[in-house]
Protein backbone atom coordinates (compact mmCIF):
# COMPACT_ATOMS: atom_id res chain seq x y z
CA UNK A 1 0.00 0.00 0.00
CA UNK A 2 1.34 3.42 -0.85
CA UNK A 3 1.34 5.38 2.40
CA UNK A 4 1.07 8.64 0.51
CA UNK A 5 -2.26 7.68 -0.95
CA UNK A 6 -3.60 6.20 2.27
CA UNK A 7 -5.18 8.98 4.36
CA UNK A 8 -5.94 7.41 7.73
CA UNK A 9 -9.32 9.05 8.41
CA UNK A 10 -10.51 8.64 4.83
CA UNK A 11 -9.23 5.28 3.78
CA UNK A 12 -8.69 3.51 7.06
CA UNK A 13 -11.28 1.95 9.35
CA UNK A 14 -12.25 3.74 12.58
CA UNK A 15 -13.00 1.54 15.57
CA UNK A 16 -15.34 2.99 18.18
CA UNK A 17 -14.78 2.09 21.82
CA UNK A 18 -17.20 2.86 24.62
CA UNK A 19 -14.50 2.81 27.35
CA UNK A 20 -16.98 2.04 30.10
CA UNK A 21 -17.69 -1.29 28.43
CA UNK A 22 -14.43 -2.40 26.85
CA UNK A 23 -12.25 -3.91 29.57
CA UNK A 24 -12.16 -3.43 33.33
CA UNK A 25 -8.69 -3.68 34.85
CA UNK A 26 -9.38 -1.88 38.13
CA UNK A 27 -12.02 -4.33 39.32
CA UNK A 28 -14.90 -1.90 39.71
CA UNK A 29 -17.18 -3.34 37.03
CA UNK A 30 -16.62 -0.56 34.50
CA UNK A 31 -14.04 -0.45 31.74
CA UNK A 32 -11.04 1.87 31.89
CA UNK A 33 -8.18 3.28 29.83
CA UNK A 34 -5.77 0.59 31.06
CA UNK A 35 -8.24 -1.91 29.64
CA UNK A 36 -7.98 -0.28 26.22
CA UNK A 37 -4.17 -0.22 26.51
CA UNK A 38 -4.18 -3.94 27.32
CA UNK A 39 -6.18 -4.69 24.22
CA UNK A 40 -4.22 -2.56 21.75
CA UNK A 41 -2.67 -5.62 20.10
CA UNK A 42 -6.12 -7.06 19.54
CA UNK A 43 -7.29 -3.76 18.05
CA UNK A 44 -4.22 -3.40 15.84
CA UNK A 45 -4.78 -7.02 14.78
CA UNK A 46 -8.15 -6.00 13.34
CA UNK A 47 -6.31 -3.83 10.84
CA UNK A 48 -8.14 -0.67 11.81
CA UNK A 49 -6.40 2.69 11.51
CA UNK A 50 -7.89 4.65 14.40
CA UNK A 51 -9.78 4.39 17.66
CA UNK A 52 -12.53 6.81 18.61
CA UNK A 53 -13.11 6.74 22.36
CA UNK A 54 -16.33 8.01 23.89
CA UNK A 55 -15.75 10.63 26.61
CA UNK A 56 -13.68 9.62 29.65
CA UNK A 57 -13.16 13.08 31.18
CA UNK A 58 -14.19 14.06 34.72
CA UNK A 59 -17.91 13.77 34.96
CA UNK A 60 -20.71 13.05 37.42
CA UNK A 61 -21.72 10.47 34.75
CA UNK A 62 -25.37 11.44 34.61
CA UNK A 63 -25.12 10.87 30.84
CA UNK A 64 -22.13 8.55 31.17
CA UNK A 65 -19.47 11.09 30.38
CA UNK A 66 -21.38 13.32 27.97
CA UNK A 67 -21.68 15.65 30.96
CA UNK A 68 -18.12 16.87 31.43
CA UNK A 69 -17.03 18.66 34.61
CA UNK A 70 -13.33 19.03 33.71
CA UNK A 71 -12.08 18.82 30.13
CA UNK A 72 -8.47 18.47 31.23
CA UNK A 73 -8.81 15.47 33.54
CA UNK A 74 -9.45 11.79 32.99
CA UNK A 75 -12.21 10.71 35.36
CA UNK A 76 -10.84 8.44 38.14
CA UNK A 77 -13.36 5.81 37.05
CA UNK A 78 -11.35 5.42 33.84
CA UNK A 79 -7.84 6.01 35.25
CA UNK A 80 -5.71 9.13 35.18
CA UNK A 81 -3.99 11.53 32.80
CA UNK A 82 -0.87 9.37 32.67
CA UNK A 83 -2.95 6.48 31.38
CA UNK A 84 -4.09 8.69 28.54
CA UNK A 85 -0.50 9.57 27.64
CA UNK A 86 0.45 5.90 27.70
CA UNK A 87 -2.56 5.05 25.57
CA UNK A 88 -1.61 7.62 22.93
CA UNK A 89 2.04 6.50 22.87
CA UNK A 90 1.24 2.80 22.76
CA UNK A 91 -1.44 3.28 20.11
CA UNK A 92 0.96 5.26 17.93
CA UNK A 93 3.58 2.52 18.24
CA UNK A 94 1.02 0.22 16.64
CA UNK A 95 0.14 2.71 13.93
CA UNK A 96 -3.24 3.46 15.49
CA UNK A 97 -4.56 7.03 15.64
CA UNK A 98 -6.51 8.30 18.64
CA UNK A 99 -9.73 10.30 18.27
CA UNK A 100 -11.26 11.92 21.36
CA UNK A 101 -14.91 12.75 21.85
CA UNK A 102 -15.38 16.46 22.51
CA UNK A 103 -18.66 17.67 23.92
CA UNK A 104 -18.79 21.39 23.18
CA UNK A 105 -22.53 21.98 23.13
CA UNK A 106 -22.85 21.62 26.89
CA UNK A 107 -21.01 20.83 30.10
CA UNK A 108 -22.11 19.11 33.26
CA UNK A 109 -24.09 21.28 35.68
CA UNK A 110 -21.28 20.36 38.10
CA UNK A 111 -18.62 22.03 35.95
CA UNK A 112 -17.17 24.94 37.97
CA UNK A 113 -18.02 27.25 35.06
CA UNK A 114 -21.69 26.49 35.58
CA UNK A 115 -21.69 26.47 39.37
CA UNK A 116 -20.18 29.95 39.14
CA UNK A 117 -22.46 31.07 36.34
CA UNK A 118 -25.65 30.15 38.12
CA UNK A 119 -24.62 31.73 41.42
CA UNK A 120 -25.64 35.27 40.44
CA UNK A 121 -26.63 37.30 37.42
CA UNK A 122 -23.46 39.34 37.59
CA UNK A 123 -21.01 36.49 38.00
CA UNK A 124 -18.22 36.77 35.39
CA UNK A 125 -19.06 33.28 34.13
CA UNK A 126 -22.79 34.08 33.78
CA UNK A 127 -22.54 34.67 30.07
CA UNK A 128 -20.80 31.32 29.48
CA UNK A 129 -24.25 29.69 29.43
CA UNK A 130 -27.62 30.47 27.84
CA UNK A 131 -30.07 32.32 30.09
CA UNK A 132 -33.53 33.72 29.71
CA UNK A 133 -36.09 35.16 32.09
CA UNK A 134 -38.84 32.90 30.77
CA UNK A 135 -38.83 29.67 28.74
CA UNK A 136 -40.08 29.40 25.16
CA UNK A 137 -41.60 26.17 23.81
CA UNK A 138 -38.35 24.39 22.92
CA UNK A 139 -38.24 20.76 23.96
CA UNK A 140 -35.20 18.91 25.19
CA UNK A 141 -34.07 16.11 22.89
CA UNK A 142 -34.27 13.91 25.96
CA UNK A 143 -37.87 14.94 26.77
CA UNK A 144 -39.58 17.77 28.65
CA UNK A 145 -38.82 21.46 28.41
CA UNK A 146 -35.34 22.48 27.28
CA UNK A 147 -35.35 25.13 30.01
CA UNK A 148 -34.79 24.66 33.73
CA UNK A 149 -35.20 27.28 36.39
CA UNK A 150 -32.11 28.28 38.33
CA UNK A 151 -32.99 28.35 42.04
CA UNK A 152 -30.45 31.09 42.78
CA UNK A 153 -31.54 33.71 40.28
CA UNK A 154 -35.01 32.66 39.12
CA UNK A 155 -33.83 32.74 35.48
CA UNK A 156 -33.98 29.76 33.14
CA UNK A 157 -31.01 28.07 31.50
CA UNK A 158 -31.21 26.24 28.21
CA UNK A 159 -30.27 22.58 27.80
CA UNK A 160 -30.71 20.77 24.50
CA UNK A 161 -30.28 17.49 26.41
CA UNK A 162 -30.70 16.76 30.15
CA UNK A 163 -31.12 19.53 32.71
CA UNK A 164 -27.72 18.39 34.07
CA UNK A 165 -26.21 19.34 30.69
CA UNK A 166 -26.52 23.14 30.43
CA UNK A 167 -25.71 24.50 26.96
CA UNK A 168 -22.58 26.61 26.66
CA UNK A 169 -23.04 30.05 25.16
CA UNK A 170 -20.87 29.63 22.10
CA UNK A 171 -21.53 33.24 21.08
CA UNK A 172 -19.23 34.25 23.90
CA UNK A 173 -15.66 34.62 22.54
CA UNK A 174 -14.21 33.65 25.92
CA UNK A 175 -15.90 30.27 25.68
CA UNK A 176 -14.58 29.74 22.16
CA UNK A 177 -11.07 30.72 23.27
CA UNK A 178 -11.28 28.15 26.05
CA UNK A 179 -12.42 25.47 23.60
CA UNK A 180 -9.44 26.27 21.40
CA UNK A 181 -7.17 25.89 24.44
CA UNK A 182 -8.67 22.48 25.14
CA UNK A 183 -8.13 21.49 21.50
CA UNK A 184 -4.52 22.64 21.53
CA UNK A 185 -3.88 20.89 24.83
CA UNK A 186 -4.86 17.53 23.35
CA UNK A 187 -3.36 18.15 19.93
CA UNK A 188 -0.04 18.96 21.60
CA UNK A 189 -0.37 15.72 23.53
CA UNK A 190 -0.51 13.88 20.22
CA UNK A 191 -4.22 13.22 19.84
CA UNK A 192 -5.01 12.76 16.14
CA UNK A 193 -8.53 14.04 15.94
CA UNK A 194 -11.82 14.86 17.58
CA UNK A 195 -15.33 13.56 17.25
CA UNK A 196 -17.52 16.57 18.00
CA UNK A 197 -20.70 15.68 19.79
CA UNK A 198 -24.03 16.98 18.49
CA UNK A 199 -22.64 19.75 16.26
CA UNK A 200 -26.09 20.63 14.94
CA UNK A 201 -27.23 21.83 18.35
CA UNK A 202 -24.46 24.37 19.01
CA UNK A 203 -26.37 27.64 18.45
CA UNK A 204 -29.95 28.77 18.90
CA UNK A 205 -32.10 31.49 17.41
CA UNK A 206 -31.19 34.83 19.00
CA UNK A 207 -34.85 35.93 19.03
CA UNK A 208 -35.95 32.73 20.83
CA UNK A 209 -38.79 32.09 18.38
CA UNK A 210 -41.02 29.15 19.30
CA UNK A 211 -40.65 25.98 17.28
CA UNK A 212 -43.70 24.77 15.33
CA UNK A 213 -45.48 22.21 17.49
CA UNK A 214 -45.94 18.50 17.07
CA UNK A 215 -44.60 17.67 13.64
CA UNK A 216 -42.14 15.37 12.02
CA UNK A 217 -40.35 13.65 14.81
CA UNK A 218 -39.92 9.97 15.37
CA UNK A 219 -39.19 10.51 19.01
CA UNK A 220 -42.03 9.63 21.35
CA UNK A 221 -40.80 12.26 23.78
CA UNK A 222 -39.90 15.22 21.60
CA UNK A 223 -42.47 15.99 18.97
CA UNK A 224 -41.63 19.38 17.58
CA UNK A 225 -39.67 20.31 14.50
CA UNK A 226 -36.50 21.95 15.75
CA UNK A 227 -36.47 24.89 13.39
CA UNK A 228 -34.95 27.43 15.73
CA UNK A 229 -32.48 25.42 17.77
CA UNK A 230 -30.98 23.10 15.15
CA UNK A 231 -28.61 23.79 12.25
CA UNK A 232 -28.23 27.46 13.10
CA UNK A 233 -25.97 29.22 10.60
CA UNK A 234 -23.46 30.06 13.33
CA UNK A 235 -22.76 26.35 13.81
CA UNK A 236 -20.83 26.40 10.54
CA UNK A 237 -18.89 29.52 11.48
CA UNK A 238 -17.73 27.96 14.73
CA UNK A 239 -16.62 24.81 12.92
CA UNK A 240 -14.61 26.94 10.50
CA UNK A 241 -12.99 28.68 13.42
CA UNK A 242 -12.05 25.37 15.03
CA UNK A 243 -10.73 24.08 11.71
CA UNK A 244 -8.08 26.79 11.85
CA UNK A 245 -6.81 25.33 15.12
CA UNK A 246 -6.82 21.79 13.72
CA UNK A 247 -4.76 22.97 10.77
CA UNK A 248 -2.02 24.26 13.05
CA UNK A 249 -1.14 20.57 13.44
CA UNK A 250 -0.37 18.14 10.62
CA UNK A 251 -2.60 15.20 9.67
CA UNK A 252 -5.39 15.79 12.20
CA UNK A 253 -9.05 15.03 11.62
CA UNK A 254 -12.31 16.49 12.81
CA UNK A 255 -15.53 14.55 12.66
CA UNK A 256 -18.91 15.96 13.59
CA UNK A 257 -21.97 14.08 14.75
CA UNK A 258 -25.14 15.17 12.95
CA UNK A 259 -27.94 12.98 14.24
CA UNK A 260 -29.95 12.97 11.06
CA UNK A 261 -30.88 10.58 8.30
CA UNK A 262 -32.54 11.00 4.93
CA UNK A 263 -32.09 11.48 1.25
CA UNK A 264 -31.81 15.24 1.38
CA UNK A 265 -28.14 15.69 1.93
CA UNK A 266 -28.10 19.48 1.68
CA UNK A 267 -27.81 19.87 5.42
CA UNK A 268 -24.81 17.55 5.44
CA UNK A 269 -23.18 19.56 2.68
CA UNK A 270 -23.08 22.59 4.93
CA UNK A 271 -21.35 20.65 7.67
CA UNK A 272 -18.70 19.46 5.25
CA UNK A 273 -18.30 22.94 3.82
CA UNK A 274 -16.60 23.30 0.49
CA UNK A 275 -13.33 21.64 -0.36
CA UNK A 276 -11.76 23.66 2.45
CA UNK A 277 -12.76 20.87 4.81
CA UNK A 278 -14.95 22.46 7.45
CA UNK A 279 -15.50 19.01 8.94
CA UNK A 280 -13.52 16.15 7.45
CA UNK A 281 -16.30 13.72 8.16
CA UNK A 282 -19.92 13.93 9.18
CA UNK A 283 -21.14 11.05 11.32
CA UNK A 284 -24.68 10.53 10.03
CA UNK A 285 -27.57 8.36 11.15
CA UNK A 286 -28.68 7.04 7.75
CA UNK A 287 -28.30 3.39 8.64
CA UNK A 288 -28.32 3.67 12.41
CA UNK A 289 -32.08 3.88 12.92
CA UNK A 290 -34.87 1.42 12.39
CA UNK A 291 -35.04 -1.80 10.42
CA UNK A 292 -32.41 -2.34 7.80
CA UNK A 293 -34.67 -3.15 4.85
CA UNK A 294 -32.71 -4.18 1.81
CA UNK A 295 -33.41 -1.05 -0.26
CA UNK A 296 -31.97 1.28 2.32
CA UNK A 297 -28.39 0.25 1.64
CA UNK A 298 -28.51 1.08 -2.07
CA UNK A 299 -30.58 4.22 -1.54
CA UNK A 300 -28.12 5.46 1.02
CA UNK A 301 -25.21 4.85 -1.33
CA UNK A 302 -27.02 6.75 -4.08
CA UNK A 303 -27.68 9.73 -1.87
CA UNK A 304 -24.07 9.92 -0.72
CA UNK A 305 -22.70 9.48 -4.22
CA UNK A 306 -24.76 12.46 -5.34
CA UNK A 307 -23.22 14.72 -2.75
CA UNK A 308 -20.40 17.07 -3.72
CA UNK A 309 -17.22 15.14 -4.46
CA UNK A 310 -15.35 16.85 -1.65
CA UNK A 311 -17.75 15.49 0.95
CA UNK A 312 -16.22 12.17 1.78
CA UNK A 313 -18.98 9.83 3.05
CA UNK A 314 -18.92 7.93 6.31
CA UNK A 315 -20.88 4.82 7.18
CA UNK A 316 -21.86 3.40 10.55
CA UNK A 317 -24.32 0.62 11.24
CA UNK A 318 -24.00 0.62 15.02
CA UNK A 319 -23.07 3.06 17.77
CA UNK A 320 -23.41 3.66 21.50
CA UNK A 321 -26.77 5.40 20.95
CA UNK A 322 -28.63 2.95 18.72
CA UNK A 323 -29.65 -0.70 18.53
CA UNK A 324 -26.82 -2.86 17.23
CA UNK A 325 -27.18 -3.54 13.52
CA UNK A 326 -26.98 -7.30 13.73
CA UNK A 327 -30.15 -7.26 15.82
CA UNK A 328 -31.93 -4.75 13.58
CA UNK A 329 -30.99 -6.30 10.27
CA UNK A 330 -33.57 -8.28 8.38
CA UNK A 331 -35.91 -8.94 11.35
CA UNK A 332 -38.04 -11.46 9.49
CA UNK A 333 -35.10 -13.38 8.14
CA UNK A 334 -35.87 -17.09 8.16
CA UNK A 335 -33.46 -19.61 9.48
CA UNK A 336 -30.17 -18.06 8.45
CA UNK A 337 -27.14 -18.07 10.63
CA UNK A 338 -26.19 -14.93 12.48
CA UNK A 339 -22.60 -15.41 11.39
CA UNK A 340 -23.43 -14.94 7.75
CA UNK A 341 -25.66 -11.93 8.50
CA UNK A 342 -22.80 -10.29 10.35
CA UNK A 343 -20.47 -10.99 7.42
CA UNK A 344 -22.96 -9.56 4.94
CA UNK A 345 -23.15 -6.34 6.94
CA UNK A 346 -19.36 -6.27 7.16
CA UNK A 347 -18.98 -6.55 3.39
CA UNK A 348 -21.26 -3.56 2.93
CA UNK A 349 -19.59 -1.46 5.62
CA UNK A 350 -16.06 -2.22 4.51
CA UNK A 351 -16.40 -2.01 0.74
CA UNK A 352 -18.69 0.97 0.22
CA UNK A 353 -16.97 4.28 -0.67
CA UNK A 354 -16.39 6.17 2.56
CA UNK A 355 -14.96 5.85 6.04
CA UNK A 356 -16.35 2.87 7.93
CA UNK A 357 -16.99 3.00 11.66
CA UNK A 358 -16.89 -0.34 13.43
CA UNK A 359 -18.48 -0.27 16.88
CA UNK A 360 -16.73 -2.50 19.45
CA UNK A 361 -18.16 -6.02 19.37
CA UNK A 362 -19.52 -5.55 15.86
CA UNK A 363 -16.48 -7.47 14.64
CA UNK A 364 -17.81 -10.48 16.59
CA UNK A 365 -21.42 -10.18 15.51
CA UNK A 366 -22.16 -9.19 19.12
CA UNK A 367 -25.91 -8.78 19.51
CA UNK A 368 -28.02 -6.11 21.19
CA UNK A 369 -28.98 -7.06 24.75
CA UNK A 370 -32.70 -6.87 24.17
CA UNK A 371 -34.55 -7.65 27.36
CA UNK A 372 -32.89 -5.67 30.09
CA UNK A 373 -35.13 -5.41 33.12
CA UNK A 374 -35.99 -1.96 34.50
CA UNK A 375 -33.59 -2.46 37.41
CA UNK A 376 -30.75 -3.18 34.96
CA UNK A 377 -31.44 -0.12 32.84
CA UNK A 378 -29.02 2.77 33.42
CA UNK A 379 -29.66 5.11 30.50
CA UNK A 380 -31.07 8.42 31.80
CA UNK A 381 -32.92 8.96 28.53
CA UNK A 382 -34.93 5.76 29.05
CA UNK A 383 -35.37 6.12 32.79
CA UNK A 384 -36.59 9.72 32.69
CA UNK A 385 -39.05 8.90 29.99
CA UNK A 386 -40.55 5.99 31.92
CA UNK A 387 -39.00 3.46 29.53
CA UNK A 388 -41.12 4.75 26.64
CA UNK A 389 -38.01 5.15 24.52
CA UNK A 390 -35.68 2.26 23.69
CA UNK A 391 -32.87 2.17 26.20
CA UNK A 392 -29.37 2.78 24.87
CA UNK A 393 -27.97 0.27 27.35
CA UNK A 394 -28.62 -2.71 25.08
CA UNK A 395 -25.83 -1.65 22.74
CA UNK A 396 -23.48 -0.69 25.58
CA UNK A 397 -23.11 -4.06 27.31
CA UNK A 398 -19.57 -5.27 28.05
CA UNK A 399 -17.24 -6.48 25.34
CA UNK A 400 -17.24 -10.27 25.24
CA UNK A 401 -13.61 -11.34 25.45
CA UNK A 402 -13.87 -15.00 26.38
CA UNK A 403 -16.07 -17.67 27.91
CA UNK A 404 -15.06 -17.08 31.53
CA UNK A 405 -17.31 -15.44 34.10
CA UNK A 406 -18.39 -11.97 33.00
CA UNK A 407 -16.95 -12.76 29.59
CA UNK A 408 -13.44 -11.78 30.63
CA UNK A 409 -14.57 -8.16 30.80
CA UNK A 410 -14.28 -7.83 34.55
CA UNK A 411 -13.61 -9.84 37.69
CA UNK A 412 -16.73 -8.49 39.35
CA UNK A 413 -20.33 -8.03 38.17
CA UNK A 414 -20.17 -5.45 35.39
CA UNK A 415 -22.21 -2.24 35.26
CA UNK A 416 -24.43 -3.88 32.62
CA UNK A 417 -24.92 -7.62 32.13
CA UNK A 418 -22.90 -9.47 29.50
CA UNK A 419 -24.56 -10.93 26.38
CA UNK A 420 -26.39 -14.14 27.16
CA UNK A 421 -24.62 -16.16 24.47
CA UNK A 422 -21.13 -14.91 25.34
CA UNK A 423 -19.80 -18.44 25.69
CA UNK A 424 -20.42 -19.02 22.00
CA UNK A 425 -19.83 -15.54 20.66
CA UNK A 426 -16.62 -14.10 22.08
CA UNK A 427 -13.27 -12.84 20.85
CA UNK A 428 -11.18 -15.79 22.05
CA UNK A 429 -13.34 -18.43 20.39
CA UNK A 430 -13.48 -16.43 17.19
CA UNK A 431 -9.75 -15.72 17.02
CA UNK A 432 -9.22 -19.45 16.90
CA UNK A 433 -11.82 -20.09 14.24
CA UNK A 434 -10.91 -19.18 10.67
CA UNK A 435 -14.60 -19.18 9.72
CA UNK A 436 -15.69 -16.77 12.45
CA UNK A 437 -17.03 -13.26 12.02
CA UNK A 438 -13.86 -11.92 13.64
CA UNK A 439 -11.55 -13.78 11.25
CA UNK A 440 -13.68 -12.48 8.42
CA UNK A 441 -13.38 -8.87 9.60
CA UNK A 442 -9.61 -9.22 9.89
CA UNK A 443 -9.37 -10.73 6.42
CA UNK A 444 -11.67 -8.15 4.85
CA UNK A 445 -9.99 -5.16 6.47
CA UNK A 446 -6.63 -6.47 5.31
CA UNK A 447 -7.95 -6.82 1.78
CA UNK A 448 -9.37 -3.31 1.95
CA UNK A 449 -6.12 -1.84 3.29
CA UNK A 450 -4.18 -3.40 0.44
CA UNK A 451 -6.55 -2.54 -2.37
CA UNK A 452 -6.60 1.01 -3.69
CA UNK A 453 -9.88 0.42 -5.50
CA UNK A 454 -11.57 -0.62 -2.25
CA UNK A 455 -10.33 2.10 0.04
CA UNK A 456 -10.12 4.94 -2.40
CA UNK A 457 -11.77 4.05 -5.71
CA UNK A 458 -14.83 5.57 -7.32
CA UNK A 459 -18.13 3.82 -6.74
CA UNK A 460 -20.49 2.84 -9.53
CA UNK A 461 -23.87 1.48 -8.56
CA UNK A 462 -24.68 -1.46 -10.82
CA UNK A 463 -27.88 -2.85 -9.39
CA UNK A 464 -30.22 -2.03 -6.54
CA UNK A 465 -33.44 -3.90 -7.19
CA UNK A 466 -35.36 -6.66 -5.45
CA UNK A 467 -32.87 -6.96 -2.66
CA UNK A 468 -29.84 -7.47 -4.88
CA UNK A 469 -27.23 -4.78 -4.38
CA UNK A 470 -24.20 -4.60 -6.64
CA UNK A 471 -21.61 -1.92 -7.03
CA UNK A 472 -18.18 -1.53 -8.48
CA UNK A 473 -15.17 0.09 -6.89
CA UNK A 474 -12.83 1.43 -9.50
CA UNK A 475 -9.34 2.81 -9.35
CA UNK A 476 -7.57 3.39 -12.64
CA UNK A 477 -7.57 -0.02 -14.32
CA UNK A 478 -8.54 -1.91 -11.18
CA UNK A 479 -12.21 -2.89 -10.81
CA UNK A 480 -13.84 -4.80 -7.98
CA UNK A 481 -17.49 -5.81 -8.03
CA UNK A 482 -19.34 -6.30 -4.78
CA UNK A 483 -22.56 -8.27 -4.66
CA UNK A 484 -24.81 -8.31 -1.62
CA UNK A 485 -27.84 -10.53 -1.74
CA UNK A 486 -30.15 -8.93 0.80
CA UNK A 487 -33.03 -11.33 0.27
CA UNK A 488 -33.80 -14.94 0.96
CA UNK A 489 -33.47 -16.17 -2.62
CA UNK A 490 -30.44 -17.18 -4.62
CA UNK A 491 -29.27 -14.86 -7.34
CA UNK A 492 -27.38 -15.93 -10.44
CA UNK A 493 -24.76 -13.39 -11.37
CA UNK A 494 -22.29 -12.92 -14.18
CA UNK A 495 -19.12 -14.80 -13.53
CA UNK A 496 -16.49 -12.57 -15.14
CA UNK A 497 -13.21 -12.12 -13.36
CA UNK A 498 -11.95 -13.76 -10.25
CA UNK A 499 -13.69 -14.30 -6.92
CA UNK A 500 -11.76 -12.68 -4.11
CA UNK A 501 -14.13 -13.38 -1.23
CA UNK A 502 -17.45 -15.15 -1.30
CA UNK A 503 -19.99 -16.76 1.00
CA UNK A 504 -20.54 -19.56 -1.49
CA UNK A 505 -18.89 -21.46 -4.31
CA UNK A 506 -19.96 -21.07 -7.90
CA UNK A 507 -21.87 -18.43 -9.81
CA UNK A 508 -24.90 -18.27 -7.61
CA UNK A 509 -25.01 -16.02 -4.60
CA UNK A 510 -27.35 -17.67 -2.14
CA UNK A 511 -29.93 -15.82 -0.04
CA UNK A 512 -28.16 -13.34 2.27
CA UNK A 513 -24.88 -14.25 0.62
CA UNK A 514 -22.19 -11.97 -0.76
CA UNK A 515 -19.30 -11.90 -3.11
CA UNK A 516 -16.33 -9.69 -3.93
CA UNK A 517 -15.01 -10.23 -7.42
CA UNK A 518 -12.06 -8.67 -9.21
CA UNK A 519 -13.09 -7.95 -12.78
O1 LIG B 1 -29.31 9.13 21.45
C1 LIG B 1 -30.10 9.67 20.70
C2 LIG B 1 -31.46 9.25 20.74
O2 LIG B 1 -31.53 8.06 19.97
C3 LIG B 1 -29.66 10.68 19.73
O3 LIG B 1 -30.65 11.44 19.17
C4 LIG B 1 -28.67 11.57 20.47
O4 LIG B 1 -29.35 12.42 21.29
C5 LIG B 1 -27.87 12.40 19.51
O5 LIG B 1 -27.24 11.51 18.67
C6 LIG B 1 -26.79 13.19 20.28
O6 LIG B 1 -25.99 12.25 20.93
C7 LIG B 1 -24.81 12.62 21.55
O7 LIG B 1 -25.02 13.59 22.55
C8 LIG B 1 -25.81 13.18 23.67
C9 LIG B 1 -25.31 11.85 24.28
O8 LIG B 1 -26.25 11.38 25.22
C10 LIG B 1 -25.11 10.81 23.20
O9 LIG B 1 -24.60 9.63 23.77
C11 LIG B 1 -24.17 11.40 22.19
O10 LIG B 1 -23.82 10.49 21.17
C12 LIG B 1 -25.71 14.29 24.69
O11 LIG B 1 -24.37 14.64 24.88
Tab-separated table of C-alpha atoms in Angstrom, residues 2 87 103 126 211 236 291 353 360 435 453:
chain	number	residue	atom	x	y	z
A	2	UNK	CA	1.344	3.418	-0.846
A	87	UNK	CA	-2.565	5.049	25.569
A	103	UNK	CA	-18.662	17.668	23.916
A	126	UNK	CA	-22.786	34.081	33.778
A	211	UNK	CA	-40.649	25.977	17.281
A	236	UNK	CA	-20.829	26.400	10.536
A	291	UNK	CA	-35.043	-1.798	10.422
A	353	UNK	CA	-16.973	4.285	-0.675
A	360	UNK	CA	-16.733	-2.502	19.454
A	435	UNK	CA	-14.603	-19.175	9.720
A	453	UNK	CA	-9.885	0.423	-5.495
